[in-house]
Coordinates of N, CA and C in Angstrom, one line a residue:
M45 N -32.6 -12.3 2.6 CA -32.5 -13.6 3.0 C -33.6 -14.6 1.9
K46 N -34.7 -13.8 1.2 CA -35.4 -14.4 0.6 C -35.1 -14.8 -0.7
K47 N -34.1 -13.7 -1.1 CA -33.4 -13.7 -2.3 C -32.0 -15.0 -2.2
L48 N -31.3 -14.9 -1.1 CA -30.5 -15.8 -0.7 C -31.2 -17.2 -1.1
L49 N -32.0 -17.2 -0.4 CA -32.9 -19.1 -0.5 C -33.1 -19.3 -1.9
S50 N -33.8 -18.3 -2.6 CA -34.1 -18.4 -4.1 C -32.7 -18.8 -5.0
L51 N -31.7 -18.1 -4.6 CA -30.2 -18.4 -5.6 C -29.9 -19.8 -5.0
V52 N -30.0 -20.0 -3.7 CA -29.4 -21.3 -3.5 C -30.0 -22.4 -4.2
A53 N -31.8 -22.3 -3.9 CA -32.6 -23.3 -4.7 C -32.6 -23.4 -6.2
S54 N -32.0 -21.9 -6.8 CA -31.7 -22.0 -8.3 C -30.6 -22.7 -8.2
T55 N -29.3 -22.8 -7.5 CA -28.1 -23.3 -7.9 C -28.5 -24.6 -7.9
V56 N -29.3 -25.3 -6.8 CA -29.3 -26.9 -6.6 C -29.9 -27.6 -8.0
A57 N -31.0 -26.6 -8.3 CA -31.6 -27.0 -9.6 C -30.6 -27.2 -10.9
L58 N -30.2 -26.0 -11.0 CA -29.0 -26.0 -12.2 C -28.0 -27.3 -12.3
G59 N -27.8 -27.6 -10.9 CA -26.6 -28.6 -10.4 C -27.3 -30.1 -11.1
A60 N -28.5 -29.9 -10.7 CA -29.2 -31.3 -10.7 C -29.4 -31.3 -12.3
C61 N -29.6 -30.6 -13.1 CA -29.7 -30.6 -14.4 C -28.3 -30.8 -15.3
L62 N -27.6 -30.3 -14.6 CA -26.4 -30.7 -15.3 C -25.7 -32.0 -15.1
S63 N -26.2 -32.4 -13.9 CA -25.6 -33.7 -13.5 C -26.6 -34.7 -14.4
F64 N -27.7 -34.4 -14.6 CA -28.9 -35.3 -14.9 C -28.3 -35.5 -16.6
S65 N -28.0 -34.3 -17.2 CA -27.4 -34.3 -18.6 C -26.1 -34.8 -18.8
A66 N -25.2 -35.2 -17.9 CA -24.0 -35.7 -18.0 C -24.4 -37.2 -17.6
F67 N -25.1 -37.8 -17.1 CA -25.8 -38.9 -16.7 C -26.4 -39.5 -17.9
A68 N -27.0 -38.8 -18.4 CA -27.8 -39.3 -20.0 C -26.9 -39.7 -20.9
Q69 N -25.4 -39.0 -21.1 CA -24.5 -39.0 -22.0 C -23.8 -40.5 -21.3
D70 N -23.6 -40.7 -20.0 CA -23.0 -41.6 -19.7 C -24.0 -43.0 -20.1
K71 N -24.9 -42.6 -19.8 CA -25.8 -43.9 -20.1 C -25.8 -44.3 -21.6
A72 N -26.0 -43.4 -22.2 CA -25.9 -43.4 -24.0 C -24.6 -44.4 -24.2
A73 N -23.4 -44.2 -23.6 CA -22.1 -44.6 -23.8 C -22.2 -46.1 -23.4
A74 N -22.8 -46.3 -21.9 CA -22.6 -47.6 -21.5 C -24.1 -47.9 -20.7
P75 N -25.2 -48.6 -21.5 CA -26.3 -48.5 -20.9 C -26.5 -49.6 -19.7
A76 N -25.6 -50.3 -19.5 CA -25.6 -51.2 -18.3 C -25.0 -50.6 -17.0
A77 N -24.4 -49.3 -17.2 CA -23.5 -48.9 -16.1 C -24.5 -47.3 -15.7
A78 N -25.3 -47.7 -14.6 CA -26.0 -46.8 -14.1 C -25.6 -46.5 -12.6
P79 N -25.2 -45.4 -12.2 CA -24.9 -45.3 -10.9 C -25.8 -45.1 -9.6
A80 N -25.6 -45.8 -8.6 CA -26.2 -46.0 -7.7 C -26.9 -44.8 -7.2
A81 N -25.9 -43.8 -7.1 CA -26.0 -42.6 -6.0 C -27.0 -41.6 -7.0
M82 N -27.3 -41.9 -8.1 CA -28.3 -40.6 -9.0 C -29.3 -41.0 -8.8
A83 N -30.1 -39.8 -8.6 CA -31.5 -40.0 -8.2 C -32.7 -40.0 -9.2
A84 N -33.7 -40.5 -9.6 CA -34.4 -40.4 -10.9 C -36.1 -40.3 -10.4
P85 N -36.8 -39.6 -11.4 CA -37.8 -39.5 -11.1 C -38.7 -41.0 -10.8
A86 N -39.8 -41.0 -10.6 CA -40.4 -42.4 -10.6 C -40.9 -43.4 -11.7
G87 N -40.9 -42.6 -12.7 CA -41.4 -42.9 -14.2 C -40.2 -43.6 -14.6
S88 N -38.8 -43.1 -14.5 CA -38.1 -43.6 -15.0 C -37.1 -44.6 -13.9
C89 N -37.7 -44.8 -12.8 CA -37.2 -46.1 -12.0 C -37.5 -47.2 -12.5
D90 N -38.8 -47.3 -13.1 CA -39.3 -48.7 -13.9 C -38.3 -48.7 -15.0
A91 N -38.1 -47.9 -15.9 CA -37.1 -48.1 -16.9 C -35.5 -48.6 -16.3
K92 N -35.4 -47.9 -15.6 CA -34.1 -48.3 -14.8 C -33.7 -49.7 -14.0
A93 N -34.9 -50.4 -13.9 CA -35.2 -51.9 -13.4 C -34.5 -52.9 -14.5
V94 N -33.1 -52.7 -14.6 CA -32.4 -53.4 -15.4 C -31.5 -54.3 -14.5
D95 N -31.2 -55.6 -15.1 CA -29.8 -56.4 -14.5 C -28.5 -55.9 -15.1
K96 N -27.7 -56.3 -14.5 CA -26.4 -56.0 -15.3 C -26.2 -56.4 -16.5
N97 N -26.8 -57.2 -17.2 CA -26.6 -57.5 -18.5 C -27.5 -56.6 -19.4
G98 N -28.2 -55.8 -18.8 CA -29.3 -55.1 -19.5 C -30.7 -55.5 -19.8
K99 N -31.1 -56.5 -19.3 CA -32.5 -57.4 -19.7 C -33.2 -56.6 -17.9
P100 N -34.3 -56.4 -18.5 CA -35.3 -55.9 -17.5 C -35.5 -57.1 -16.5
L101 N -35.6 -56.3 -15.3 CA -35.9 -57.1 -14.0 C -37.3 -57.6 -13.9
A102 N -37.7 -58.5 -13.2 CA -38.9 -58.9 -13.1 C -39.5 -59.4 -11.4
G103 N -40.4 -59.5 -11.1 CA -40.8 -60.1 -10.0 C -40.4 -59.2 -8.9
A104 N -39.9 -59.6 -7.6 CA -39.6 -59.0 -6.2 C -38.2 -58.0 -6.9
A105 N -37.7 -59.1 -7.7 CA -36.0 -58.0 -8.0 C -36.6 -56.6 -8.2
K106 N -37.6 -56.5 -9.3 CA -38.1 -55.6 -9.9 C -38.9 -54.3 -8.9
A107 N -39.4 -55.0 -8.3 CA -40.0 -54.3 -7.1 C -39.0 -53.7 -6.2
S108 N -38.1 -54.5 -5.7 CA -37.0 -53.9 -4.9 C -36.1 -52.8 -5.4
S109 N -35.7 -52.9 -6.9 CA -35.3 -51.9 -7.5 C -35.9 -50.6 -7.6
I110 N -37.3 -50.7 -7.9 CA -37.6 -49.4 -7.7 C -38.1 -48.6 -6.6
K111 N -38.3 -49.7 -5.6 CA -38.4 -49.1 -4.2 C -37.2 -48.4 -4.0
K112 N -35.9 -48.7 -4.2 CA -34.9 -48.1 -3.6 C -34.4 -47.0 -4.7
C113 N -34.9 -46.9 -5.8 CA -34.9 -45.8 -6.7 C -35.7 -44.6 -6.1
E114 N -37.1 -45.0 -5.9 CA -37.7 -44.1 -5.5 C -37.4 -43.6 -4.1
K115 N -36.6 -44.1 -3.0 CA -36.3 -43.6 -2.1 C -35.0 -42.9 -2.5
D116 N -34.4 -43.3 -3.2 CA -32.8 -42.3 -3.4 C -33.4 -41.0 -4.2
A117 N -34.4 -40.8 -4.9 CA -35.1 -39.8 -5.1 C -35.6 -38.8 -4.3
K118 N -36.0 -39.5 -3.3 CA -36.8 -38.7 -2.2 C -35.8 -38.0 -1.3
A119 N -34.5 -39.0 -1.0 CA -33.4 -38.4 -0.3 C -32.8 -37.5 -1.2
A120 N -32.6 -37.4 -2.4 CA -31.8 -36.4 -3.3 C -32.7 -35.0 -3.2
A121 N -34.2 -34.9 -3.0 CA -35.0 -33.9 -3.0 C -34.9 -33.2 -1.9
A122 N -34.4 -33.9 -0.7 CA -34.9 -33.3 0.5 C -34.0 -32.0 0.9
P123 N -32.8 -32.1 0.3 CA -32.1 -30.4 0.7 C -32.6 -29.5 -0.1
A124 N -32.8 -29.8 -1.4 CA -33.6 -28.8 -2.4 C -34.9 -28.2 -1.6
C125 N -35.6 -29.2 -1.1 CA -37.0 -28.9 -0.4 C -36.9 -28.3 0.6
A126 N -36.0 -28.4 1.5 CA -35.7 -28.0 2.7 C -34.9 -26.5 2.7
A127 N -34.5 -26.2 1.1 CA -34.0 -24.7 0.8 C -35.3 -24.0 0.6
K128 N -36.5 -24.6 0.2 CA -37.3 -23.8 -0.3 C -38.5 -23.8 0.7
A129 N -38.3 -24.2 1.9 CA -39.5 -24.3 3.0 C -39.6 -23.1 3.9
I130 N -39.7 -22.1 3.1 CA -40.1 -20.5 3.9 C -41.4 -20.3 3.7
D131 N -41.9 -19.2 4.6 CA -43.4 -18.7 4.5 C -43.0 -17.4 3.5
K132 N -44.5 -16.7 3.7 CA -44.3 -15.8 2.5 C -43.7 -14.4 3.1
N133 N -43.3 -14.6 4.4 CA -42.4 -13.4 4.9 C -40.9 -13.7 5.0
G134 N -40.4 -14.9 4.1 CA -39.1 -15.3 3.9 C -38.6 -15.8 5.4
K135 N -39.4 -16.4 6.0 CA -39.0 -17.2 7.5 C -39.2 -18.7 7.1
A136 N -38.4 -19.3 7.9 CA -38.2 -20.7 7.8 C -39.7 -21.4 8.2
L137 N -40.1 -22.3 7.7 CA -41.2 -23.0 8.0 C -40.9 -23.9 9.3
A138 N -41.7 -24.4 10.1 CA -41.6 -24.9 11.5 C -42.7 -25.8 11.4
G139 N -42.5 -27.0 12.2 CA -43.7 -28.1 12.8 C -44.3 -28.6 11.6
A140 N -45.8 -28.8 11.8 CA -47.0 -29.5 10.7 C -46.7 -28.7 9.4
A141 N -46.5 -27.4 9.3 CA -46.4 -26.5 7.8 C -44.9 -26.9 7.1
K142 N -44.0 -27.1 8.0 CA -42.9 -28.0 7.2 C -43.1 -29.0 7.0
N143 N -43.6 -30.1 7.8 CA -43.5 -31.4 7.6 C -44.5 -31.6 6.0
S144 N -45.9 -30.7 6.2 CA -46.7 -30.8 5.2 C -45.8 -30.4 3.6
F145 N -45.0 -29.4 3.7 CA -44.6 -28.6 2.5 C -43.7 -29.8 2.1
M146 N -42.7 -30.4 2.9 CA -41.6 -31.3 2.7 C -42.2 -32.3 2.0
K147 N -43.3 -32.9 2.4 CA -43.8 -34.4 1.8 C -44.7 -34.1 0.5
K148 N -45.1 -32.8 0.2 CA -45.5 -32.5 -1.0 C -44.3 -32.2 -2.0
C149 N -43.4 -31.6 -1.5 CA -42.2 -31.0 -2.3 C -41.6 -32.3 -2.9
E150 N -41.2 -33.3 -2.0 CA -40.3 -34.5 -2.0 C -41.3 -35.4 -2.9
A151 N -43.0 -35.5 -3.1 CA -43.6 -36.3 -4.0 C -43.4 -35.8 -5.3
D152 N -43.4 -34.2 -5.3 CA -43.1 -33.6 -6.5 C -42.2 -33.8 -7.3
A153 N -41.0 -34.0 -6.5 CA -39.9 -34.6 -6.9 C -39.7 -35.6 -7.6
A154 N -40.4 -36.6 -6.9 CA -40.1 -38.1 -7.2 C -41.1 -38.2 -8.5
K155 N -42.1 -37.5 -9.0 CA -42.8 -37.5 -9.9 C -42.2 -37.4 -11.3
G156 N -41.3 -36.2 -10.9 CA -40.4 -35.6 -12.1 C -40.9 -34.6 -12.5

C-alpha cells in the first residue's frame, strides 16, 4: 500500500512538472495568455498579476489576482497532499493529524 501511494504521489509530481514546462513554453510564445486553471507558487503569483495587455496590475486588482492565484495553487496541491497523508505504518491519517499535515503540505506547495 505504501509503495502504491508513493507511486501515485510520484506520478502526480511528474505530471505537475510536465504541465509546468508546457506552460512555460506557452507563456514564452504568448506572454499575455495565462490559463486560469494553472496553479502557481506564491512567488510567481505576483509575477502573474498582469492585465490582458501585459501591464502589471496595481491596487485592489493586483491583490485580487494574487489571492485567486494562491487559492488555485492551494486547491491544486490538495489531491497530491491527500495522497501523501499517511502515517509511518502506511495507514491514512485522520482527524487533527490529517488536518495539520494537509495545512503544512498545502502551505509548502504554495511557496513553491
